[in-house]
mmCIF file of C-alpha atoms and ligand atoms in Angstrom:
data_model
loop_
_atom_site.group_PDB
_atom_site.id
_atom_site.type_symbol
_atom_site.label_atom_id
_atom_site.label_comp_id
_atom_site.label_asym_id
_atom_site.label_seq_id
_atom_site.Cartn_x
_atom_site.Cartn_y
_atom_site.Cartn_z
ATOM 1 C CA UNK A 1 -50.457 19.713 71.028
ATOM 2 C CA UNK A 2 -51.306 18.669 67.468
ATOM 3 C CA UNK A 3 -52.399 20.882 64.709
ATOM 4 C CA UNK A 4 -55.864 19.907 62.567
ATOM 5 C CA UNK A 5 -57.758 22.347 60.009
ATOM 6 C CA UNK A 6 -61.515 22.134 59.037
ATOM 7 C CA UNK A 7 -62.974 21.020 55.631
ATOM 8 C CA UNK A 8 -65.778 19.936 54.445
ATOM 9 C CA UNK A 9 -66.672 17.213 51.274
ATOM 10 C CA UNK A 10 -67.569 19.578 48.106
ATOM 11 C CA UNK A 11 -70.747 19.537 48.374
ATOM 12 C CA UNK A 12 -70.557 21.679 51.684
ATOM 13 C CA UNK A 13 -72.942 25.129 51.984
ATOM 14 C CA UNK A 14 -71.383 28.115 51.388
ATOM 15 C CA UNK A 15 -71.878 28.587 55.481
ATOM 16 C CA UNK A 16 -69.721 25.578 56.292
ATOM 17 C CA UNK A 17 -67.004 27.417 58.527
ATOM 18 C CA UNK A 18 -64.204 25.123 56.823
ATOM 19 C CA UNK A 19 -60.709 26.500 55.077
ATOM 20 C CA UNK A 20 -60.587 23.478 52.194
ATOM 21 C CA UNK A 21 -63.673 21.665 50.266
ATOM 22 C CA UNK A 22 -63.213 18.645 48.687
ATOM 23 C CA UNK A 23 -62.218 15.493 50.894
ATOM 24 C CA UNK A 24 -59.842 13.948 49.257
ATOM 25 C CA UNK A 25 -57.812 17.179 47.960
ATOM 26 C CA UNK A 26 -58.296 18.807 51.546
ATOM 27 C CA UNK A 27 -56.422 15.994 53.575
ATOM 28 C CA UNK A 28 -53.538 15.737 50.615
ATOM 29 C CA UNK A 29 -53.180 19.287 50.696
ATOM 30 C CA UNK A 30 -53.046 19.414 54.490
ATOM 31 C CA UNK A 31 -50.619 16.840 54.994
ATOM 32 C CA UNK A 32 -48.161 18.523 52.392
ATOM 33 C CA UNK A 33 -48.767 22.190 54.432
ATOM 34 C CA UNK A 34 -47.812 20.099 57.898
ATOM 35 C CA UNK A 35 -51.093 19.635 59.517
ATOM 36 C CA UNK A 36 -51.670 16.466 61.846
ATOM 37 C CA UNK A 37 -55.440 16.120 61.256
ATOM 38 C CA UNK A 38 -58.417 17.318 59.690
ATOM 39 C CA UNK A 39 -61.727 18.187 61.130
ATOM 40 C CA UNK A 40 -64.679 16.948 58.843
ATOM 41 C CA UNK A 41 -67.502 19.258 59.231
ATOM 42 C CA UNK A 42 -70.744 17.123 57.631
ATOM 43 C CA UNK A 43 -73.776 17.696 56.293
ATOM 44 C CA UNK A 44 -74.617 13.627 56.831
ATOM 45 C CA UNK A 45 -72.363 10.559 57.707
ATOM 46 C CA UNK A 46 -73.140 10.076 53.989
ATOM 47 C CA UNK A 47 -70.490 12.072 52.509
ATOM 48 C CA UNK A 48 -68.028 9.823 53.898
ATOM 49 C CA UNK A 49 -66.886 6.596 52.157
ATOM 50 C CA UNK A 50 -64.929 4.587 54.803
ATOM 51 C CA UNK A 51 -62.771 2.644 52.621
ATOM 52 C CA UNK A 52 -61.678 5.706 50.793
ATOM 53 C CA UNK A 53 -61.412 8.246 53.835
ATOM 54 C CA UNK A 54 -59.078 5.225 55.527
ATOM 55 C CA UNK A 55 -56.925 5.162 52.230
ATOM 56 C CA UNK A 56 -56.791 8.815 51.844
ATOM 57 C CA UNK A 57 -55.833 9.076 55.766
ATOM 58 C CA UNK A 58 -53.286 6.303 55.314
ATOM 59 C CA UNK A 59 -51.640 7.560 52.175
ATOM 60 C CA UNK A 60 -51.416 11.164 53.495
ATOM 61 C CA UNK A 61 -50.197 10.323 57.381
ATOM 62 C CA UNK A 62 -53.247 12.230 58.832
ATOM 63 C CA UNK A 63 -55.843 11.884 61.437
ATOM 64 C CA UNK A 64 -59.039 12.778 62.004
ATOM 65 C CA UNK A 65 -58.878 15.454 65.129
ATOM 66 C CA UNK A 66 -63.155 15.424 65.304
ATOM 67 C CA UNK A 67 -66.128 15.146 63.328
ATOM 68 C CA UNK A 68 -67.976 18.426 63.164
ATOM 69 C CA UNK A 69 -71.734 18.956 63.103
ATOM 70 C CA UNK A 70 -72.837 22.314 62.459
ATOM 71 C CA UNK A 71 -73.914 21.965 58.828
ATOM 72 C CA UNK A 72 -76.821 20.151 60.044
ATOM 73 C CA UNK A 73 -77.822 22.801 61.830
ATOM 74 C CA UNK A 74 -77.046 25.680 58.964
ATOM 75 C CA UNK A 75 -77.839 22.861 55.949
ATOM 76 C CA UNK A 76 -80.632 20.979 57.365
ATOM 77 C CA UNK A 77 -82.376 23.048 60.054
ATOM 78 C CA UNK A 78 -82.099 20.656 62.311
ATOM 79 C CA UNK A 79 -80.969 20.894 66.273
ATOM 80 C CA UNK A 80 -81.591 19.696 69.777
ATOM 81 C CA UNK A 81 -83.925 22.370 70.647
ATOM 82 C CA UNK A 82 -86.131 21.821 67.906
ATOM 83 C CA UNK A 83 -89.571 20.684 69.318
ATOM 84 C CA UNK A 84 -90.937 18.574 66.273
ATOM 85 C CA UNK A 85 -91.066 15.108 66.737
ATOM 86 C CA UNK A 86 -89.867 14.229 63.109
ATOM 87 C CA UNK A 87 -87.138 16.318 62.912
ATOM 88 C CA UNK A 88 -86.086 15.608 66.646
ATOM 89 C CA UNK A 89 -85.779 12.175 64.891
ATOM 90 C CA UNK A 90 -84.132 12.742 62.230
ATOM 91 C CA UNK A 91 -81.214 14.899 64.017
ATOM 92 C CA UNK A 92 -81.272 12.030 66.662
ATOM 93 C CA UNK A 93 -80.735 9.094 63.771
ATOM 94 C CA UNK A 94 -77.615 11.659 61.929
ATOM 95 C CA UNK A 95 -76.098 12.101 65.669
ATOM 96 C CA UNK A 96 -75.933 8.172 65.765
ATOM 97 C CA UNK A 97 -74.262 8.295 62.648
ATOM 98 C CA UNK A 98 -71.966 10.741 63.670
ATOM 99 C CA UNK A 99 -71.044 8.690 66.713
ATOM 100 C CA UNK A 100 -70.521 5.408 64.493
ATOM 101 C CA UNK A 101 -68.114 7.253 62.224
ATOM 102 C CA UNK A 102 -65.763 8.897 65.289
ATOM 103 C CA UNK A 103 -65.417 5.337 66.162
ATOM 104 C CA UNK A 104 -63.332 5.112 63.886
ATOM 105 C CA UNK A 105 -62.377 8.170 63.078
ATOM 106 C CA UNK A 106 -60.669 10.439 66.122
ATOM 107 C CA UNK A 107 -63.835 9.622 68.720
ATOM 108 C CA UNK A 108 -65.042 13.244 69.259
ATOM 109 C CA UNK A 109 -68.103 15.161 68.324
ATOM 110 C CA UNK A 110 -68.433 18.859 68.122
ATOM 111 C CA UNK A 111 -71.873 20.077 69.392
ATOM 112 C CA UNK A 112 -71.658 23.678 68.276
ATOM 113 C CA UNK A 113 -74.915 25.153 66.482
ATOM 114 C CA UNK A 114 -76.822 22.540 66.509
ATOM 115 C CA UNK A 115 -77.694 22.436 70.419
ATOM 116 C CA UNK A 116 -80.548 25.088 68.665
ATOM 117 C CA UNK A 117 -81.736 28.270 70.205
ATOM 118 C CA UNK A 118 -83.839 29.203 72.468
ATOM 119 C CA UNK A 119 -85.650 31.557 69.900
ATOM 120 C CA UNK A 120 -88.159 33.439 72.020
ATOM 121 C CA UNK A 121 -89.388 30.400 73.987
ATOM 122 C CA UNK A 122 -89.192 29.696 77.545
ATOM 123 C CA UNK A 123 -85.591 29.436 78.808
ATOM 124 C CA UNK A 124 -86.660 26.421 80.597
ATOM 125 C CA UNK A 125 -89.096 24.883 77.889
ATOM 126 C CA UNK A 126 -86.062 25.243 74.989
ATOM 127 C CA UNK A 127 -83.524 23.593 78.006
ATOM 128 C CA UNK A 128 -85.437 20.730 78.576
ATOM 129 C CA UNK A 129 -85.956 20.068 74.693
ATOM 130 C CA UNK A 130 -81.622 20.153 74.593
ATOM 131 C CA UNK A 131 -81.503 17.991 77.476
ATOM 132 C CA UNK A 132 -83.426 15.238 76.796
ATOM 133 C CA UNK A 133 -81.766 14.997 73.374
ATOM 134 C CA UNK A 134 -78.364 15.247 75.532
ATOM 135 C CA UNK A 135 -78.844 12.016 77.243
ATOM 136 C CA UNK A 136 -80.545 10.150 74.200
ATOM 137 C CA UNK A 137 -77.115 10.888 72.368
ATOM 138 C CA UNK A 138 -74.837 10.198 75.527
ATOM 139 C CA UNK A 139 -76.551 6.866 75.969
ATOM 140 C CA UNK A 140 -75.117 6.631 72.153
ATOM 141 C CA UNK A 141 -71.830 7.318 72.569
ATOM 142 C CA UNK A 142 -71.002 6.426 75.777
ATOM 143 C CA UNK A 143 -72.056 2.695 74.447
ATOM 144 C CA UNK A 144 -69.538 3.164 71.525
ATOM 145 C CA UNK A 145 -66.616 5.200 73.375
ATOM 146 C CA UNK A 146 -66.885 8.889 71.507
ATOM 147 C CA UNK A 147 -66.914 12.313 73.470
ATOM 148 C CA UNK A 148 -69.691 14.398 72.719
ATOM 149 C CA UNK A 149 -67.953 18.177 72.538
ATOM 150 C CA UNK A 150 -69.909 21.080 73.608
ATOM 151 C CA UNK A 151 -68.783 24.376 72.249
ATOM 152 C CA UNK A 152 -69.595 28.098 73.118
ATOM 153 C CA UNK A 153 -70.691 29.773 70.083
ATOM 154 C CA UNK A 154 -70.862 33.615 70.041
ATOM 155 C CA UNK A 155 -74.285 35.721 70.740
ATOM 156 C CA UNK A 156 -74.340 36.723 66.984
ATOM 157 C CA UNK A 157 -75.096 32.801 65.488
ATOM 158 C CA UNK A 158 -77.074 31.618 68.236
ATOM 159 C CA UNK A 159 -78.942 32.611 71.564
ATOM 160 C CA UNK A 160 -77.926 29.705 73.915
ATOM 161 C CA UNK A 161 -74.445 28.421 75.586
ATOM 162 C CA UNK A 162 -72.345 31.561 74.516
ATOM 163 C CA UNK A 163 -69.323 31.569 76.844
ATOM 164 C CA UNK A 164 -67.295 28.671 78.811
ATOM 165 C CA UNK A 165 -69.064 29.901 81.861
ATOM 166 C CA UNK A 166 -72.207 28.838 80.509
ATOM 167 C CA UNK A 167 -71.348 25.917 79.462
ATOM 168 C CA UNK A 168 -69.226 24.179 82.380
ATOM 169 C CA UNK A 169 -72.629 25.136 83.926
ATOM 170 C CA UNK A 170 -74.718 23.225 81.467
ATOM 171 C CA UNK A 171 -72.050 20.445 81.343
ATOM 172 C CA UNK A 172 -72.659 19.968 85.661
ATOM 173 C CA UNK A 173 -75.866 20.199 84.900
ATOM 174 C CA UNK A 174 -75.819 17.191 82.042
ATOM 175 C CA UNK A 175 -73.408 15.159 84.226
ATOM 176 C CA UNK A 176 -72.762 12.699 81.279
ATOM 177 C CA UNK A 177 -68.671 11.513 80.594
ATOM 178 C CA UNK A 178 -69.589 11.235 77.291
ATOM 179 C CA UNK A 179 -69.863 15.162 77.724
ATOM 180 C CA UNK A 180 -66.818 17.794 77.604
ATOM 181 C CA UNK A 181 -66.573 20.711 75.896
ATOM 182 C CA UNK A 182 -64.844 22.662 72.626
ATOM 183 C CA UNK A 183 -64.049 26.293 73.463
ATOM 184 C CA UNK A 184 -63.220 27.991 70.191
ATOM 185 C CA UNK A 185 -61.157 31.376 71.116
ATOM 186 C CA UNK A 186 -62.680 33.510 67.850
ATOM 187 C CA UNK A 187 -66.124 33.108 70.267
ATOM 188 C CA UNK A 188 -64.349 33.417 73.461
ATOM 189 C CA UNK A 189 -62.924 36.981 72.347
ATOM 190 C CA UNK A 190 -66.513 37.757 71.673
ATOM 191 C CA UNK A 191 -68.126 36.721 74.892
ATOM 192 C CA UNK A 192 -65.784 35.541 77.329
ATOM 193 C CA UNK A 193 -64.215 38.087 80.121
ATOM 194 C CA UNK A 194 -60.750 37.208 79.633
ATOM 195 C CA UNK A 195 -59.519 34.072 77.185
ATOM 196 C CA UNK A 196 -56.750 33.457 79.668
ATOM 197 C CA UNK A 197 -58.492 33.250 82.772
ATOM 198 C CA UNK A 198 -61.449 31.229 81.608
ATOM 199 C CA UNK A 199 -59.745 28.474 80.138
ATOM 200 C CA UNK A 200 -58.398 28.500 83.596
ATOM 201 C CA UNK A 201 -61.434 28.377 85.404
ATOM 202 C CA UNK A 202 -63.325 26.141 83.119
ATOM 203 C CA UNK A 203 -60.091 23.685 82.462
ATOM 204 C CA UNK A 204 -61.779 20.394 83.858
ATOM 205 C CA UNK A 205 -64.294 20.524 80.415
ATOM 206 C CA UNK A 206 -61.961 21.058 77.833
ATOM 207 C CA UNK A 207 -61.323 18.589 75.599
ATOM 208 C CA UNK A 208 -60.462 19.856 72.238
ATOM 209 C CA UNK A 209 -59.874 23.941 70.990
ATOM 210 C CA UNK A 210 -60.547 25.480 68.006
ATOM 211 C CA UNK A 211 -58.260 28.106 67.008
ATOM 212 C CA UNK A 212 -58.932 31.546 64.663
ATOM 213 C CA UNK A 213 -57.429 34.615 64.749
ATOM 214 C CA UNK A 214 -60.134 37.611 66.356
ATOM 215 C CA UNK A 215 -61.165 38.436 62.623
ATOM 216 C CA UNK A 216 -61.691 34.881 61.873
ATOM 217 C CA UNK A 217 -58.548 34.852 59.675
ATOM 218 C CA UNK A 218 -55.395 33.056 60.163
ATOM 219 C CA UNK A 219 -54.265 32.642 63.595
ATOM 220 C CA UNK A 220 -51.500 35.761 63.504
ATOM 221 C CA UNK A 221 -53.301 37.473 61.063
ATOM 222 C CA UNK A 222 -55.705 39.611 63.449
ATOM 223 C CA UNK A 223 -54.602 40.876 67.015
ATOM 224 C CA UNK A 224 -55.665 37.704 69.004
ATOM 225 C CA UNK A 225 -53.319 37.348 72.258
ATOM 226 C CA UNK A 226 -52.047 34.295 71.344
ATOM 227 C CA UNK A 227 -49.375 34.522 74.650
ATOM 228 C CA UNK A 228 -52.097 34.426 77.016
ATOM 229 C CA UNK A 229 -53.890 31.469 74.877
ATOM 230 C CA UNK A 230 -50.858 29.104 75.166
ATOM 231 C CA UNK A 231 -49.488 30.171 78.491
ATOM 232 C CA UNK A 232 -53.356 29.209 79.495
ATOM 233 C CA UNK A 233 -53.424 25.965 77.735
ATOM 234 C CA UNK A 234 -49.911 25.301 78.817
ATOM 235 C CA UNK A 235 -50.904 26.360 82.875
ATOM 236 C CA UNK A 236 -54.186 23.793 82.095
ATOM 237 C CA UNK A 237 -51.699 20.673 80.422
ATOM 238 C CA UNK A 238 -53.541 20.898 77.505
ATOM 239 C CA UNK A 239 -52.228 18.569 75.223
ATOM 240 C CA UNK A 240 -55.003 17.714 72.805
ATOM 241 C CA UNK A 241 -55.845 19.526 69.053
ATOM 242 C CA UNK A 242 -56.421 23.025 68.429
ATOM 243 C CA UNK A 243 -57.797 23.018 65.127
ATOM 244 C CA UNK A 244 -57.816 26.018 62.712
ATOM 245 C CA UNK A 245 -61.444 26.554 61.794
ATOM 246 C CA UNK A 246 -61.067 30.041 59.807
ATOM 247 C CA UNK A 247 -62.313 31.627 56.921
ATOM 248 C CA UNK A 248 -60.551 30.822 53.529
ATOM 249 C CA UNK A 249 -59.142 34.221 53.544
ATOM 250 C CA UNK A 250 -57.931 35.705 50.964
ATOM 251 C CA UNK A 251 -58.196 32.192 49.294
ATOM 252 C CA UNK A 252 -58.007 28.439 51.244
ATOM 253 C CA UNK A 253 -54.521 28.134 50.200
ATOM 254 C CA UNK A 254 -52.925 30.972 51.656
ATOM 255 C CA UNK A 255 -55.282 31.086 54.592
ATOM 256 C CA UNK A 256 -53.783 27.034 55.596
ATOM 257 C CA UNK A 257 -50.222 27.773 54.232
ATOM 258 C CA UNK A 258 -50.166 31.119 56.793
ATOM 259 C CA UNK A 259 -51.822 29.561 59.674
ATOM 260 C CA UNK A 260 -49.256 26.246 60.178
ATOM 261 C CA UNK A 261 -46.517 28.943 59.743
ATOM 262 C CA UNK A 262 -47.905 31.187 62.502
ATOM 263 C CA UNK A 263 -48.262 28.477 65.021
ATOM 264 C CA UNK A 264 -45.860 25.727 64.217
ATOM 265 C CA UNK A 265 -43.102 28.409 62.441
ATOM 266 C CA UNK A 266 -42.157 30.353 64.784
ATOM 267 C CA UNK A 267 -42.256 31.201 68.832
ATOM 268 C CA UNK A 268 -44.859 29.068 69.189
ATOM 269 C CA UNK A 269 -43.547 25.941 67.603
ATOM 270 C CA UNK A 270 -42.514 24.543 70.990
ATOM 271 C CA UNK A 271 -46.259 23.851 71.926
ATOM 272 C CA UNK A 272 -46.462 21.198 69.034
ATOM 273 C CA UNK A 273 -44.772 17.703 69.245
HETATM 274 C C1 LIG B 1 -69.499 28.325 64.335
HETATM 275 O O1 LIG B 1 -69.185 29.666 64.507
HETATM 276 C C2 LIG B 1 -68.461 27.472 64.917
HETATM 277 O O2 LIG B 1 -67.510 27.906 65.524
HETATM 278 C C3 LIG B 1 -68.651 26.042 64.735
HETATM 279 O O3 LIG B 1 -67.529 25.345 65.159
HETATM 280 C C4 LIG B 1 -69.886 25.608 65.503
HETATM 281 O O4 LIG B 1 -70.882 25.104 64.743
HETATM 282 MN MN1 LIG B 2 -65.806 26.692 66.164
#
């Protein structure tokens, strides 16, 4: 497996789930703690320079693991279920964006937030509004080779696609390659029965993890089963990125330094190459 953390360019909202800000700072700073990748959570394919990110990447030895998209959900309002034709375009011409960038960069992105919610609406009425906007973006991305990554977000952000369950169900149901999915175990300890046994049952969809501890702190730092989370990854042959996507607590520093020597420090060291 290969360890990436998430950050987000400086001008991130104070919602961005990310443990560094500032792009350039982020990725040195992760390369010197041992990291293999970054995630970039954006706002808009706009934050990103291509010549520089390439140099930065270069200099520092890193990859980019994904390219996340929840700020424009929590920044810009924006999502799949969202039934106005404007801003249904607007998300639609950002997604394309997205896609162009993982092109280049690491060929994977997260759909976590901004699938939307069903808010009150019709179950059925809010699904179709996600679908359609499903195939518009695999017809995307399956023209320029990029995964489309479908995570399970917990009850408490949003009201749609909560558990892996759900999801593989959605996934069938969307029947798109350019469609896998992102389990993140801080929402799986929220909503799914066991972490173990549902990566098990849901291991033809995953594609990419992300990784906090059940407090949203450091992986070690909360009481997380972290044996049954590798001895399930390891019984599914996962061998992609988990990708530490925790608060900056008690500051970003710390928070990176203590994760990397949780999981690639000690018993668990093994799991990475
Ligand atoms: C939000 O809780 C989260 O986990 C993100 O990766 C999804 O937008
Ligand atoms: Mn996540």
């Amino acid at each position: 497996m290969k360890l990436s953390v998430a950050i987000a360019s400086d001008g991130a909202s104070a919602n961005a789930f990310v443990v560094f800000r500032g792009l350039k700072e982020s990725i040195i700073k992760a390369s010197k703690l041992g990291y293999d990748g970054v995630e970039l959570a954006l706002k808009s394919p706009e934050e990103v320079n291509k010549a520089e990110l390439t140099q930065w990447l270069r200099d520092n030895n890193l990859e980019v693991s994904a390219i996340s998209s929840g700020q424009v959900f929590a920044a810009r309002g924006l999502s799949f279920t969202d039934e106005d034709p404007e801003k249904r375009a607007e998300l639609y011409q950002s997604f394309c964006q997205f896609i162009d960038l993982a092109s280049d960069y690491g060929n994977l992105v997260n759909i976590g937030r901004t699938r939307g919610p069903i808010a009150g609406r019709e179950y059925a009425y809010a699904e179709s509004l996600f679908l359609d906007m499903a195939h518009k973006v695999a017809d995307y991305a399956e023209k320029r080779g990029v995964t489309l990554i479908l995570e399970p977000v917990n009850r408490y952000e949003i009201d749609f696609l909560n558990n892996l369950d759900q999801t593989s169900a959605m996934l069938r149901k969307i029947n798109r390659p350019s469609f896998q999915m992102m389990p993140d175990v801080f929402h799986m300890n929220i909503e799914d029965d066991h972490i173990g046994d549902s990566f098990i049952r849901n291991k033809e969809w995953v594609r990419y993890v992300h990784f906090a501890d059940t407090n949203r702190h450091a992986p070690g730092d909360g009481h997380m089963d972290w044996d049954e989370i590798f001895s399930a990854l390891t019984t599914i042959g996962y061998d992609g990125w988990t990708t530490c996507e925790t608060l900056p607590y008690p500051d970003p520093d710390t928070a990176a330094k203590r994760a990397v020597a949780f999981l690639k420090g000690g018993q668990y060291a093994t799991y990475y190459r």
